[in-house]
Amino acid sequence: MIWCILIVGILLPQSLAHPGFFTSIGQMTDLIHTEKDLVTSLKDYIKAEEDKLEQIKKWAEKLDRLTSTATKDPEGFVGHPVNAFKLMKRLNTEWSELENLVLKDMSDGFISNLTIQRQYFPNDEDQVGAAKALLRLQDTYNLDTDTISKGNLPGVKHKSFLTVEDCFELGKVAYTEADYYHTELWMEQALRQLDEGEVSTIDKVSVLDYLSYAVYQQGDLNKALLLTKKLLELDPEHQRANGNLKYFEYIMAKEKDVNKSASDDQSDQKTTLKKKGAAVDYLPERQKYEMLCRGEGIKMTPRRQKKLFCRYHDGNRNPKFILAPAKQEDEWDKPRIIRFHDIISDAEIEIVKDLAKPRLRRATISNPITGDLETVHYRISKSAWLSGYENPVVSRINMRIQDLTGLDVSTAEELQVANYGVGGQYEPHFDFARKDEPDAFKELGTGNRIATWLFYMSDVSAGGATVFPEVGASVWPKKGTAVFWYNLFASGEGDYSTRHAACPVLVGNKWVSNKWLHERGQEFRRPCTLSELE
């Protein structure tokens, strides 16, 4: 570990910051197969080395027996002409062959395979991105570090544990982001596991070094002092800890002096330090959003629930649905959110996924100022766009949306397919452009996004709900279903209650596809009203 910087009188660990990154489930399953291939190659290398050592061992045993006999009577042994010839032959030829065998590099095949596969390996950004995903899940689903470390997550099929090294790495990632709240949590978890006797290459001194500084940064000077003293008990010569100890004692003495000299109404004033807890959030509805993700949202009153129905829908007597109507279920009343059951088949889902997988790229949003597409930290998924003309299944799905909604899909955006992997999410947002974003869809020339159709193409073991923080609605993924809602009132005004989010996937893999339908072409299909909120 590298240490170097002195800031405001206190020494702190130095680390490099990495931008967030996301790896889709599809890519990670490919990595699983890559790693399996490398393990096979490694085992082949081990077998080759074992065969080589076995040959050397047999040669050594043969020569050991021979030299043991020869050294008992050297003159008598070489007096035999055959023994004399074989001795010359061994030393001139066979030892050279043995030398070549010993020097033979059996790792060529393994190293060659490793070099080829390395181009597909995750990098530092990927590793940091995966760590940030864990921290995001920890906050959203109120998980303590011990629960995560022991792998006690809901819906898991393959339980996995975090080692001291893993916990230490998570703490370091938080540290590089100046997230001292999570640094403290994960360094404490690493320390607990060390205290419980876990064998690790990470020592308590390293953990306490990060932990004491993280605690100090959150304003708990007493605890920081105690941790620093504990560190010095383990390593009395620790240069930075000795410096920090003097600094902490100086600050505490200064606080005492201030409190003594201050009047009663000023006696609570202390040296300004950061308040302990999670960092200040940029998302105003964070608490409500995360509660909905955990299934702790607002419960609809019985009176409102009675107005929600399930029904068969024939698309206004559409010939395709008269004999086999679609199954509709009201998920919410205002805004009206409708779920269609069994609306896309498993076969269609697989075709859509197969078409999308080679094209999956980091999902983007439309910049409200410039209209350009760009990646953002609050949308973490991989997406691809599919046109109706390139595959009959995509065309058929598009027409199904038109038949069931009654809206023209010719002016809609292409079918977007998204894959949310570990910690994948899309924080609260609007699908439609607000009045202060007049150029959001200018290049399309099809007006605003009037409605959203969202297919769920997989079940999710835990997490991954679509939530509407403004109204308290949570819609949970169910494979083969789709949900539909209008983003605009019939007047063309935006419905701000449709602000929604894709909750982080806690366990599993989430595939969705969506169709954003636009205003153009809907003039006679959904006539405008005079009232703004109708």
Short mmCIF file of C-alpha atoms in Angstrom, two decimals:
data_model
loop_
_atom_site.label_atom_id
_atom_site.label_comp_id
_atom_site.label_asym_id
_atom_site.label_seq_id
_atom_site.Cartn_x
_atom_site.Cartn_y
_atom_site.Cartn_z
CA MET A 1 0.00 0.00 0.00
CA ILE A 2 1.29 3.48 -0.86
CA TRP A 3 0.94 6.30 1.65
CA CYS A 4 1.93 9.85 1.11
CA ILE A 5 -0.35 12.84 1.48
CA LEU A 6 -0.69 15.25 4.42
CA ILE A 7 -3.97 17.17 4.51
CA VAL A 8 -5.02 19.57 7.29
CA GLY A 9 -2.38 18.10 9.55
CA ILE A 10 -3.49 14.47 9.24
CA LEU A 11 -1.93 11.74 7.15
CA LEU A 12 -4.26 9.63 5.05
CA PRO A 13 -3.96 6.64 2.72
CA GLN A 14 -3.47 7.52 -0.94
CA SER A 15 -5.57 5.80 -3.61
CA LEU A 16 -6.59 6.39 -7.18
CA ALA A 17 -10.21 7.10 -8.05
CA HIS A 18 -11.90 5.19 -10.86
CA PRO A 19 -15.11 6.12 -12.64
CA GLY A 20 -18.11 3.84 -12.20
CA PHE A 21 -18.54 1.01 -14.66
CA PHE A 22 -21.09 -1.69 -15.36
CA THR A 23 -20.77 -5.21 -16.71
CA SER A 24 -23.91 -6.97 -17.95
CA ILE A 25 -24.93 -10.46 -16.88
CA GLY A 26 -24.39 -11.64 -20.45
CA GLN A 27 -20.78 -10.53 -20.37
CA MET A 28 -20.22 -12.04 -16.95
CA THR A 29 -21.60 -15.43 -18.01
CA ASP A 30 -19.10 -15.32 -20.88
CA LEU A 31 -16.38 -14.64 -18.30
CA ILE A 32 -17.49 -17.73 -16.35
CA HIS A 33 -16.90 -19.86 -19.45
CA THR A 34 -13.58 -18.09 -20.07
CA GLU A 35 -12.45 -18.85 -16.54
CA LYS A 36 -13.54 -22.49 -16.90
CA ASP A 37 -11.47 -22.76 -20.08
CA LEU A 38 -8.47 -21.27 -18.27
CA VAL A 39 -8.87 -23.71 -15.37
CA THR A 40 -8.88 -26.60 -17.85
CA SER A 41 -5.76 -25.18 -19.48
CA LEU A 42 -4.14 -24.74 -16.05
CA LYS A 43 -4.89 -28.37 -15.13
CA ASP A 44 -3.32 -29.50 -18.42
CA TYR A 45 -0.23 -27.49 -17.53
CA ILE A 46 -0.09 -29.04 -14.04
CA LYS A 47 -0.42 -32.52 -15.56
CA ALA A 48 2.42 -31.76 -18.00
CA GLU A 49 4.62 -30.53 -15.13
CA GLU A 50 3.76 -33.63 -13.08
CA ASP A 51 4.65 -35.90 -16.03
CA LYS A 52 7.91 -34.03 -16.47
CA LEU A 53 8.77 -34.32 -12.76
CA GLU A 54 7.86 -38.01 -12.84
CA GLN A 55 10.37 -38.58 -15.67
CA ILE A 56 13.05 -36.65 -13.75
CA LYS A 57 12.22 -38.57 -10.58
CA LYS A 58 12.58 -41.95 -12.32
CA TRP A 59 15.90 -40.88 -13.83
CA ALA A 60 17.14 -39.69 -10.42
CA GLU A 61 16.12 -42.97 -8.74
CA LYS A 62 17.87 -45.01 -11.44
CA LEU A 63 21.07 -42.98 -11.14
CA ASP A 64 20.90 -43.07 -7.35
CA ARG A 65 20.94 -46.86 -7.40
CA LEU A 66 23.69 -46.93 -10.02
CA THR A 67 25.98 -44.41 -8.29
CA SER A 68 25.45 -46.07 -4.90
CA THR A 69 26.80 -49.33 -6.34
CA ALA A 70 29.60 -47.62 -8.29
CA THR A 71 30.95 -45.60 -5.34
CA LYS A 72 31.43 -48.73 -3.22
CA ASP A 73 34.19 -49.94 -5.60
CA PRO A 74 34.89 -47.23 -8.18
CA GLU A 75 37.92 -48.93 -9.74
CA GLY A 76 36.27 -52.33 -9.95
CA PHE A 77 33.10 -50.71 -11.41
CA VAL A 78 34.82 -48.82 -14.23
CA GLY A 79 37.10 -51.83 -14.80
CA HIS A 80 34.12 -53.39 -16.53
CA PRO A 81 34.23 -52.18 -20.16
CA VAL A 82 30.42 -51.92 -20.41
CA ASN A 83 30.26 -49.77 -17.26
CA ALA A 84 33.05 -47.57 -18.62
CA PHE A 85 31.20 -47.10 -21.92
CA LYS A 86 27.89 -46.35 -20.21
CA LEU A 87 29.51 -43.82 -17.88
CA MET A 88 30.94 -41.94 -20.87
CA LYS A 89 27.59 -42.13 -22.62
CA ARG A 90 25.63 -40.90 -19.61
CA LEU A 91 27.84 -37.93 -18.91
CA ASN A 92 28.21 -36.93 -22.54
CA THR A 93 24.67 -37.54 -23.78
CA GLU A 94 22.09 -38.50 -21.19
CA TRP A 95 22.82 -35.71 -18.71
CA SER A 96 22.43 -33.24 -21.56
CA GLU A 97 19.06 -34.80 -22.36
CA LEU A 98 18.09 -34.47 -18.70
CA GLU A 99 19.19 -30.85 -18.72
CA ASN A 100 16.97 -30.20 -21.73
CA LEU A 101 14.05 -31.91 -19.98
CA VAL A 102 14.53 -29.81 -16.83
CA LEU A 103 14.76 -26.62 -18.89
CA LYS A 104 11.74 -27.50 -21.03
CA ASP A 105 8.98 -24.95 -20.43
CA MET A 106 5.67 -26.80 -20.05
CA SER A 107 3.73 -23.56 -19.57
CA ASP A 108 3.75 -22.45 -23.22
CA GLY A 109 0.21 -23.70 -23.92
CA PHE A 110 -1.24 -22.25 -20.74
CA ILE A 111 0.51 -18.88 -21.11
CA SER A 112 -0.56 -18.65 -24.74
CA ASN A 113 -4.21 -19.33 -23.82
CA LEU A 114 -4.03 -16.87 -20.93
CA THR A 115 -2.61 -14.18 -23.21
CA ILE A 116 -5.43 -14.67 -25.72
CA GLN A 117 -8.16 -14.64 -23.06
CA ARG A 118 -6.71 -11.66 -21.16
CA GLN A 119 -8.18 -9.24 -23.71
CA TYR A 120 -11.64 -10.23 -22.42
CA PHE A 121 -10.72 -9.84 -18.74
CA PRO A 122 -12.35 -7.13 -16.63
CA ASN A 123 -10.15 -4.17 -15.77
CA ASP A 124 -9.83 -1.92 -12.72
CA GLU A 125 -12.93 0.03 -13.74
CA ASP A 126 -14.98 -3.17 -13.91
CA GLN A 127 -13.81 -4.27 -10.48
CA VAL A 128 -14.59 -0.87 -8.98
CA GLY A 129 -17.98 -0.89 -10.72
CA ALA A 130 -18.85 -4.27 -9.21
CA ALA A 131 -17.82 -3.00 -5.76
CA LYS A 132 -19.97 0.11 -6.15
CA ALA A 133 -22.89 -2.11 -7.14
CA LEU A 134 -22.57 -3.99 -3.84
CA LEU A 135 -22.53 -0.72 -1.90
CA ARG A 136 -25.59 0.46 -3.84
CA LEU A 137 -27.46 -2.75 -3.03
CA GLN A 138 -26.42 -2.48 0.61
CA ASP A 139 -28.09 0.94 0.91
CA THR A 140 -31.16 0.29 -1.21
CA TYR A 141 -32.12 -2.95 0.51
CA ASN A 142 -30.92 -2.04 4.04
CA LEU A 143 -28.40 -4.87 4.20
CA ASP A 144 -25.75 -4.98 6.90
CA THR A 145 -22.19 -5.91 6.05
CA ASP A 146 -22.36 -9.23 7.90
CA THR A 147 -25.39 -10.34 5.89
CA ILE A 148 -23.64 -9.56 2.62
CA SER A 149 -20.35 -11.07 3.77
CA LYS A 150 -22.04 -14.34 4.70
CA GLY A 151 -24.02 -14.39 1.46
CA ASN A 152 -27.40 -14.45 3.22
CA LEU A 153 -29.29 -12.75 0.40
CA PRO A 154 -32.90 -13.59 -0.56
CA GLY A 155 -33.38 -15.90 -3.52
CA VAL A 156 -29.73 -16.95 -3.87
CA LYS A 157 -28.98 -20.30 -5.50
CA HIS A 158 -25.21 -20.24 -5.10
CA LYS A 159 -24.19 -18.96 -1.67
CA SER A 160 -20.88 -17.15 -1.56
CA PHE A 161 -18.81 -15.55 1.20
CA LEU A 162 -16.64 -12.44 1.37
CA THR A 163 -13.13 -12.85 2.77
CA VAL A 164 -11.24 -10.26 4.78
CA GLU A 165 -9.49 -9.29 1.54
CA ASP A 166 -12.87 -8.77 -0.14
CA CYS A 167 -14.22 -6.60 2.68
CA PHE A 168 -10.98 -4.60 2.72
CA GLU A 169 -11.27 -4.02 -1.03
CA LEU A 170 -14.86 -2.77 -0.69
CA GLY A 171 -13.74 -0.39 2.02
CA LYS A 172 -10.92 0.90 -0.17
CA VAL A 173 -13.28 1.49 -3.09
CA ALA A 174 -15.54 3.54 -0.82
CA TYR A 175 -12.48 5.38 0.44
CA THR A 176 -11.39 6.42 -3.06
CA GLU A 177 -14.84 7.97 -3.51
CA ALA A 178 -14.48 9.85 -0.19
CA ASP A 179 -17.40 7.72 1.00
CA TYR A 180 -16.19 7.37 4.58
CA TYR A 181 -19.53 6.02 5.77
CA HIS A 182 -19.14 2.82 3.76
CA THR A 183 -15.39 2.78 4.37
CA GLU A 184 -16.08 2.51 8.09
CA LEU A 185 -18.71 -0.22 7.65
CA TRP A 186 -16.53 -2.47 5.53
CA MET A 187 -13.28 -1.93 7.41
CA GLU A 188 -15.13 -2.82 10.62
CA GLN A 189 -16.41 -5.98 8.93
CA ALA A 190 -12.86 -6.89 7.87
CA LEU A 191 -11.68 -6.28 11.43
CA ARG A 192 -14.46 -8.47 12.87
CA GLN A 193 -13.53 -11.35 10.59
CA LEU A 194 -9.88 -11.01 11.57
CA ASP A 195 -10.88 -11.01 15.27
CA GLU A 196 -12.88 -14.19 14.63
CA GLY A 197 -9.68 -15.88 13.49
CA GLU A 198 -9.95 -15.76 9.71
CA VAL A 199 -6.54 -16.26 8.11
CA SER A 200 -5.75 -13.39 5.75
CA THR A 201 -2.94 -11.61 3.96
CA ILE A 202 -4.46 -8.35 5.24
CA ASP A 203 -3.29 -7.40 8.72
CA LYS A 204 -5.15 -5.46 11.40
CA VAL A 205 -2.75 -2.53 11.11
CA SER A 206 -3.79 -1.87 7.51
CA VAL A 207 -7.48 -2.13 8.37
CA LEU A 208 -7.20 0.13 11.42
CA ASP A 209 -5.28 2.68 9.35
CA TYR A 210 -8.20 3.17 6.95
CA LEU A 211 -10.82 2.76 9.66
CA SER A 212 -9.44 5.40 12.01
CA TYR A 213 -9.24 7.98 9.23
CA ALA A 214 -12.77 7.19 7.97
CA VAL A 215 -14.15 7.58 11.49
CA TYR A 216 -12.29 10.87 11.94
CA GLN A 217 -13.71 12.21 8.66
CA GLN A 218 -17.22 11.53 9.99
CA GLY A 219 -16.62 13.55 13.12
CA ASP A 220 -16.17 10.81 15.74
CA LEU A 221 -12.87 12.05 17.14
CA ASN A 222 -12.98 9.90 20.29
CA LYS A 223 -13.38 6.69 18.32
CA ALA A 224 -10.69 7.76 15.84
CA LEU A 225 -8.32 8.30 18.77
CA LEU A 226 -9.11 4.89 20.29
CA LEU A 227 -8.59 3.13 16.95
CA THR A 228 -5.29 4.93 16.41
CA LYS A 229 -4.07 3.84 19.87
CA LYS A 230 -5.12 0.27 19.07
CA LEU A 231 -3.12 0.47 15.83
CA LEU A 232 -0.04 1.69 17.72
CA GLU A 233 -0.32 -1.20 20.17
CA LEU A 234 0.18 -3.49 17.17
CA ASP A 235 2.80 -1.33 15.46
CA PRO A 236 4.35 1.27 17.80
CA GLU A 237 6.62 2.58 15.01
CA HIS A 238 3.78 3.32 12.58
CA GLN A 239 4.77 6.77 11.35
CA ARG A 240 1.40 8.01 10.15
CA ALA A 241 -0.48 6.70 13.19
CA ASN A 242 1.95 8.45 15.52
CA GLY A 243 1.41 11.69 13.60
CA ASN A 244 -2.36 11.25 13.64
CA LEU A 245 -2.35 10.51 17.37
CA LYS A 246 -0.66 13.84 18.09
CA TYR A 247 -3.07 15.64 15.76
CA PHE A 248 -6.18 14.06 17.33
CA GLU A 249 -4.95 14.88 20.84
CA TYR A 250 -4.26 18.46 19.75
CA ILE A 251 -7.80 18.83 18.30
CA MET A 252 -9.39 17.38 21.44
CA ALA A 253 -7.37 19.68 23.69
CA LYS A 254 -8.38 22.62 21.53
CA GLU A 255 -12.05 21.66 21.81
CA LYS A 256 -11.78 21.49 25.61
CA ASP A 257 -10.26 24.96 25.71
CA VAL A 258 -13.01 26.35 23.49
CA ASN A 259 -15.71 24.78 25.65
CA LYS A 260 -14.18 26.15 28.84
CA SER A 261 -13.94 29.71 27.54
CA ALA A 262 -17.29 29.79 25.77
CA SER A 263 -20.54 30.91 27.38
CA ASP A 264 -23.29 28.42 28.23
CA ASP A 265 -25.22 29.01 25.00
CA GLN A 266 -22.03 28.56 22.99
CA SER A 267 -20.66 25.58 24.90
CA ASP A 268 -22.00 23.08 22.38
CA GLN A 269 -19.94 24.55 19.57
CA LYS A 270 -17.07 22.35 18.46
CA THR A 271 -14.52 22.23 15.74
CA THR A 272 -16.42 21.74 12.48
CA LEU A 273 -16.36 18.11 11.39
CA LYS A 274 -18.46 16.18 8.93
CA LYS A 275 -21.66 14.69 10.28
CA LYS A 276 -21.51 10.93 10.60
CA GLY A 277 -23.68 8.99 8.18
CA ALA A 278 -24.24 8.49 4.46
CA ALA A 279 -23.24 11.27 2.10
CA VAL A 280 -25.70 14.02 1.16
CA ASP A 281 -27.78 12.75 -1.74
CA TYR A 282 -28.53 14.46 -5.03
CA LEU A 283 -31.84 12.55 -5.34
CA PRO A 284 -34.63 14.24 -3.32
CA GLU A 285 -36.92 11.19 -3.26
CA ARG A 286 -34.15 8.69 -2.43
CA GLN A 287 -35.76 7.46 0.79
CA LYS A 288 -39.19 6.92 -0.80
CA TYR A 289 -37.63 5.30 -3.87
CA GLU A 290 -35.58 2.83 -1.81
CA MET A 291 -38.57 1.99 0.41
CA LEU A 292 -40.58 1.10 -2.70
CA CYS A 293 -37.71 -1.04 -3.96
CA ARG A 294 -37.87 -3.00 -0.68
CA GLY A 295 -41.62 -3.45 -0.99
CA GLU A 296 -42.31 -1.01 1.85
CA GLY A 297 -44.32 1.42 -0.25
CA ILE A 298 -47.66 3.08 0.25
CA LYS A 299 -50.51 0.61 0.47
CA MET A 300 -53.54 1.49 -1.62
CA THR A 301 -56.75 1.95 0.36
CA PRO A 302 -59.40 -0.80 0.07
CA ARG A 303 -61.72 1.70 -1.60
CA ARG A 304 -59.18 2.34 -4.35
CA GLN A 305 -58.28 -1.34 -4.62
CA LYS A 306 -61.93 -2.18 -5.37
CA LYS A 307 -61.66 -0.09 -8.51
CA LEU A 308 -58.82 -2.24 -9.88
CA PHE A 309 -59.91 -5.13 -12.10
CA CYS A 310 -58.66 -7.97 -14.23
CA ARG A 311 -60.27 -8.37 -17.63
CA TYR A 312 -59.96 -9.82 -21.11
CA HIS A 313 -59.06 -7.20 -23.70
CA ASP A 314 -59.74 -7.63 -27.42
CA GLY A 315 -58.04 -4.42 -28.58
CA ASN A 316 -61.36 -2.74 -29.44
CA ARG A 317 -62.61 -5.74 -31.44
CA ASN A 318 -59.29 -6.29 -33.15
CA PRO A 319 -59.60 -9.50 -35.21
CA LYS A 320 -56.36 -10.85 -33.75
CA PHE A 321 -57.74 -10.76 -30.21
CA ILE A 322 -61.44 -11.56 -30.59
CA LEU A 323 -60.95 -15.33 -30.19
CA ALA A 324 -57.89 -15.08 -27.94
CA PRO A 325 -58.18 -11.82 -25.99
CA ALA A 326 -55.27 -10.50 -23.97
CA LYS A 327 -55.30 -10.73 -20.17
CA GLN A 328 -55.29 -7.31 -18.55
CA GLU A 329 -54.73 -6.42 -14.90
CA ASP A 330 -54.93 -2.95 -13.33
CA GLU A 331 -51.73 -2.37 -11.35
CA TRP A 332 -52.49 1.22 -10.32
CA ASP A 333 -55.22 3.78 -10.79
CA LYS A 334 -53.53 7.22 -11.00
CA PRO A 335 -51.52 7.12 -13.15
CA ARG A 336 -53.28 4.19 -14.72
CA ILE A 337 -50.78 1.35 -15.06
CA ILE A 338 -51.98 -1.76 -16.86
CA ARG A 339 -50.23 -5.14 -16.92
CA PHE A 340 -50.76 -7.54 -19.83
CA HIS A 341 -50.20 -11.18 -18.90
CA ASP A 342 -48.76 -13.87 -21.21
CA ILE A 343 -48.25 -11.23 -23.85
CA ILE A 344 -44.85 -12.36 -25.14
CA SER A 345 -43.80 -16.00 -25.49
CA ASP A 346 -40.58 -17.59 -24.24
CA ALA A 347 -39.58 -18.29 -27.85
CA GLU A 348 -40.06 -14.64 -28.80
CA ILE A 349 -38.10 -13.55 -25.73
CA GLU A 350 -35.13 -15.74 -26.67
CA ILE A 351 -35.11 -14.41 -30.24
CA VAL A 352 -35.18 -10.81 -29.00
CA LYS A 353 -32.38 -11.51 -26.53
CA ASP A 354 -30.26 -13.28 -29.17
CA LEU A 355 -30.69 -10.33 -31.53
CA ALA A 356 -29.78 -7.85 -28.80
CA LYS A 357 -26.84 -9.57 -27.10
CA PRO A 358 -24.17 -8.76 -29.76
CA ARG A 359 -25.23 -5.11 -29.71
CA LEU A 360 -25.52 -4.48 -25.98
CA ARG A 361 -23.80 -1.25 -25.02
CA ARG A 362 -23.86 0.96 -21.94
CA ALA A 363 -27.33 2.55 -21.82
CA THR A 364 -27.60 6.27 -22.53
CA ILE A 365 -30.09 9.08 -21.92
CA SER A 366 -30.99 12.06 -24.08
CA ASN A 367 -29.31 15.21 -22.78
CA PRO A 368 -32.19 17.66 -22.15
CA ILE A 369 -30.06 20.62 -23.25
CA THR A 370 -28.25 19.31 -26.31
CA GLY A 371 -30.42 16.34 -27.25
CA ASP A 372 -27.28 14.19 -27.52
CA LEU A 373 -27.14 10.66 -26.11
CA GLU A 374 -24.79 10.23 -23.15
CA THR A 375 -24.05 7.77 -20.33
CA VAL A 376 -24.92 8.79 -16.77
CA HIS A 377 -24.18 7.34 -13.33
CA TYR A 378 -27.87 6.96 -12.44
CA ARG A 379 -28.65 4.66 -15.37
CA ILE A 380 -26.64 1.46 -15.11
CA SER A 381 -27.59 -1.15 -17.68
CA LYS A 382 -26.70 -2.39 -21.14
CA SER A 383 -29.11 -1.76 -23.99
CA ALA A 384 -29.59 -2.40 -27.70
CA TRP A 385 -32.09 -1.18 -30.30
CA LEU A 386 -34.00 -3.49 -32.64
CA SER A 387 -35.84 -2.41 -35.80
CA GLY A 388 -39.01 -4.10 -36.99
CA TYR A 389 -37.71 -4.58 -40.55
CA GLU A 390 -34.74 -6.71 -39.47
CA ASN A 391 -36.68 -9.61 -37.98
CA PRO A 392 -40.33 -10.73 -38.31
CA VAL A 393 -40.56 -11.38 -34.56
CA VAL A 394 -39.68 -7.76 -33.75
CA SER A 395 -42.18 -6.57 -36.35
CA ARG A 396 -44.85 -8.85 -34.89
CA ILE A 397 -44.18 -7.53 -31.37
CA ASN A 398 -44.47 -3.94 -32.60
CA MET A 399 -47.82 -4.64 -34.23
CA ARG A 400 -49.04 -6.37 -31.06
CA ILE A 401 -48.32 -3.18 -29.12
CA GLN A 402 -50.24 -1.15 -31.71
CA ASP A 403 -53.20 -3.53 -31.70
CA LEU A 404 -53.52 -3.55 -27.90
CA THR A 405 -52.89 0.15 -27.21
CA GLY A 406 -54.64 1.54 -30.27
CA LEU A 407 -51.65 3.82 -30.85
CA ASP A 408 -49.66 4.14 -34.07
CA VAL A 409 -46.20 2.56 -33.67
CA SER A 410 -44.87 3.89 -36.99
CA THR A 411 -43.69 7.04 -35.19
CA ALA A 412 -42.46 5.16 -32.12
CA GLU A 413 -38.81 4.62 -31.27
CA GLU A 414 -37.22 1.28 -32.03
CA LEU A 415 -37.66 -1.55 -29.56
CA GLN A 416 -35.07 -1.03 -26.82
CA VAL A 417 -33.76 -4.15 -25.09
CA ALA A 418 -32.04 -3.70 -21.73
CA ASN A 419 -30.13 -6.04 -19.46
CA TYR A 420 -29.69 -5.12 -15.80
CA GLY A 421 -26.99 -7.16 -14.10
CA VAL A 422 -25.40 -6.86 -10.66
CA GLY A 423 -26.72 -3.66 -9.10
CA GLY A 424 -28.17 -2.56 -12.45
CA GLN A 425 -30.68 0.27 -12.04
CA TYR A 426 -32.24 3.39 -13.51
CA GLU A 427 -32.93 5.99 -10.84
CA PRO A 428 -36.16 8.08 -10.83
CA HIS A 429 -36.73 9.82 -14.14
CA PHE A 430 -39.41 10.90 -16.60
CA ASP A 431 -39.80 9.24 -19.98
CA PHE A 432 -41.32 12.40 -21.50
CA ALA A 433 -39.59 15.71 -22.15
CA ARG A 434 -40.56 18.55 -19.81
CA LYS A 435 -41.22 22.12 -20.92
CA ASP A 436 -37.66 23.13 -20.07
CA GLU A 437 -36.40 20.44 -22.50
CA PRO A 438 -37.89 21.56 -25.82
CA ASP A 439 -35.16 19.95 -27.93
CA ALA A 440 -35.14 16.52 -26.24
CA PHE A 441 -36.70 14.68 -29.23
CA LYS A 442 -36.30 17.38 -31.87
CA GLU A 443 -34.22 15.19 -34.18
CA LEU A 444 -36.93 12.51 -34.26
CA GLY A 445 -39.57 14.98 -35.38
CA THR A 446 -42.32 12.88 -33.82
CA GLY A 447 -43.23 14.95 -30.79
CA ASN A 448 -43.04 13.94 -27.17
CA ARG A 449 -43.23 10.43 -25.71
CA ILE A 450 -46.95 9.95 -25.23
CA ALA A 451 -46.78 6.47 -23.67
CA THR A 452 -44.46 3.68 -22.50
CA TRP A 453 -44.83 -0.06 -23.10
CA LEU A 454 -42.47 -2.25 -21.05
CA PHE A 455 -41.98 -6.01 -21.54
CA TYR A 456 -40.55 -8.09 -18.67
CA MET A 457 -38.48 -10.79 -20.35
CA SER A 458 -37.21 -12.52 -17.21
CA ASP A 459 -38.13 -13.20 -13.62
CA VAL A 460 -35.85 -11.64 -11.02
CA SER A 461 -34.87 -13.54 -7.86
CA ALA A 462 -34.75 -10.40 -5.71
CA GLY A 463 -35.08 -6.68 -6.44
CA GLY A 464 -35.56 -5.15 -9.88
CA ALA A 465 -39.02 -3.64 -9.37
CA THR A 466 -40.33 -0.72 -11.44
CA VAL A 467 -41.42 1.91 -8.92
CA PHE A 468 -43.28 5.22 -9.11
CA PRO A 469 -42.12 7.32 -6.11
CA GLU A 470 -44.62 10.14 -6.68
CA VAL A 471 -47.59 7.83 -6.06
CA GLY A 472 -46.05 4.89 -4.18
CA ALA A 473 -46.62 2.20 -6.81
CA SER A 474 -44.34 -0.84 -7.18
CA VAL A 475 -44.58 -3.13 -10.20
CA TRP A 476 -42.62 -6.36 -9.89
CA PRO A 477 -41.03 -8.17 -12.84
CA LYS A 478 -42.85 -11.24 -14.14
CA LYS A 479 -41.58 -12.99 -17.23
CA GLY A 480 -43.93 -12.85 -20.22
CA THR A 481 -45.87 -9.81 -18.99
CA ALA A 482 -45.84 -6.16 -20.03
CA VAL A 483 -46.94 -2.92 -18.41
CA PHE A 484 -48.32 0.15 -20.17
CA TRP A 485 -48.96 3.72 -19.09
CA TYR A 486 -49.47 7.14 -20.63
CA ASN A 487 -46.74 9.71 -19.96
CA LEU A 488 -48.86 12.59 -21.24
CA PHE A 489 -52.41 13.61 -20.49
CA ALA A 490 -54.72 13.74 -23.51
CA SER A 491 -54.13 17.50 -23.51
CA GLY A 492 -50.45 16.88 -24.27
CA GLU A 493 -49.31 18.05 -20.84
CA GLY A 494 -46.85 15.82 -19.00
CA ASP A 495 -48.14 13.59 -16.22
CA TYR A 496 -45.56 14.14 -13.46
CA SER A 497 -46.93 11.24 -11.44
CA THR A 498 -45.33 8.88 -14.01
CA ARG A 499 -41.84 9.60 -12.67
CA HIS A 500 -40.47 6.11 -12.21
CA ALA A 501 -37.34 4.07 -11.61
CA ALA A 502 -35.88 0.61 -12.18
CA CYS A 503 -34.73 -0.65 -8.77
CA PRO A 504 -31.31 -2.30 -8.49
CA VAL A 505 -31.24 -6.03 -9.16
CA LEU A 506 -30.28 -7.62 -5.83
CA VAL A 507 -30.06 -11.25 -6.95
CA GLY A 508 -30.50 -12.56 -10.47
CA ASN A 509 -30.71 -11.09 -13.92
CA LYS A 510 -33.27 -8.71 -15.40
CA TRP A 511 -34.14 -8.48 -19.09
CA VAL A 512 -36.69 -5.95 -20.31
CA SER A 513 -37.63 -4.38 -23.61
CA ASN A 514 -39.60 -1.20 -24.08
CA LYS A 515 -41.33 0.81 -26.73
CA TRP A 516 -41.66 4.57 -26.42
CA LEU A 517 -44.65 5.77 -28.44
CA HIS A 518 -44.70 9.37 -29.66
CA GLU A 519 -47.40 12.00 -30.25
CA ARG A 520 -47.27 12.12 -34.03
CA GLY A 521 -49.83 9.81 -35.61
CA GLN A 522 -52.04 9.71 -32.52
CA GLU A 523 -54.16 12.77 -33.38
CA PHE A 524 -57.24 10.69 -34.19
CA ARG A 525 -56.34 7.67 -32.07
CA ARG A 526 -56.15 9.71 -28.85
CA PRO A 527 -57.81 13.07 -29.48
CA CYS A 528 -56.66 16.09 -27.51
CA THR A 529 -58.82 17.44 -24.67
CA LEU A 530 -59.29 21.01 -23.53
CA SER A 531 -58.50 20.35 -19.89
CA GLU A 532 -54.78 20.24 -19.06
CA LEU A 533 -55.01 17.36 -16.59
CA GLU A 534 -57.26 15.03 -18.57
#
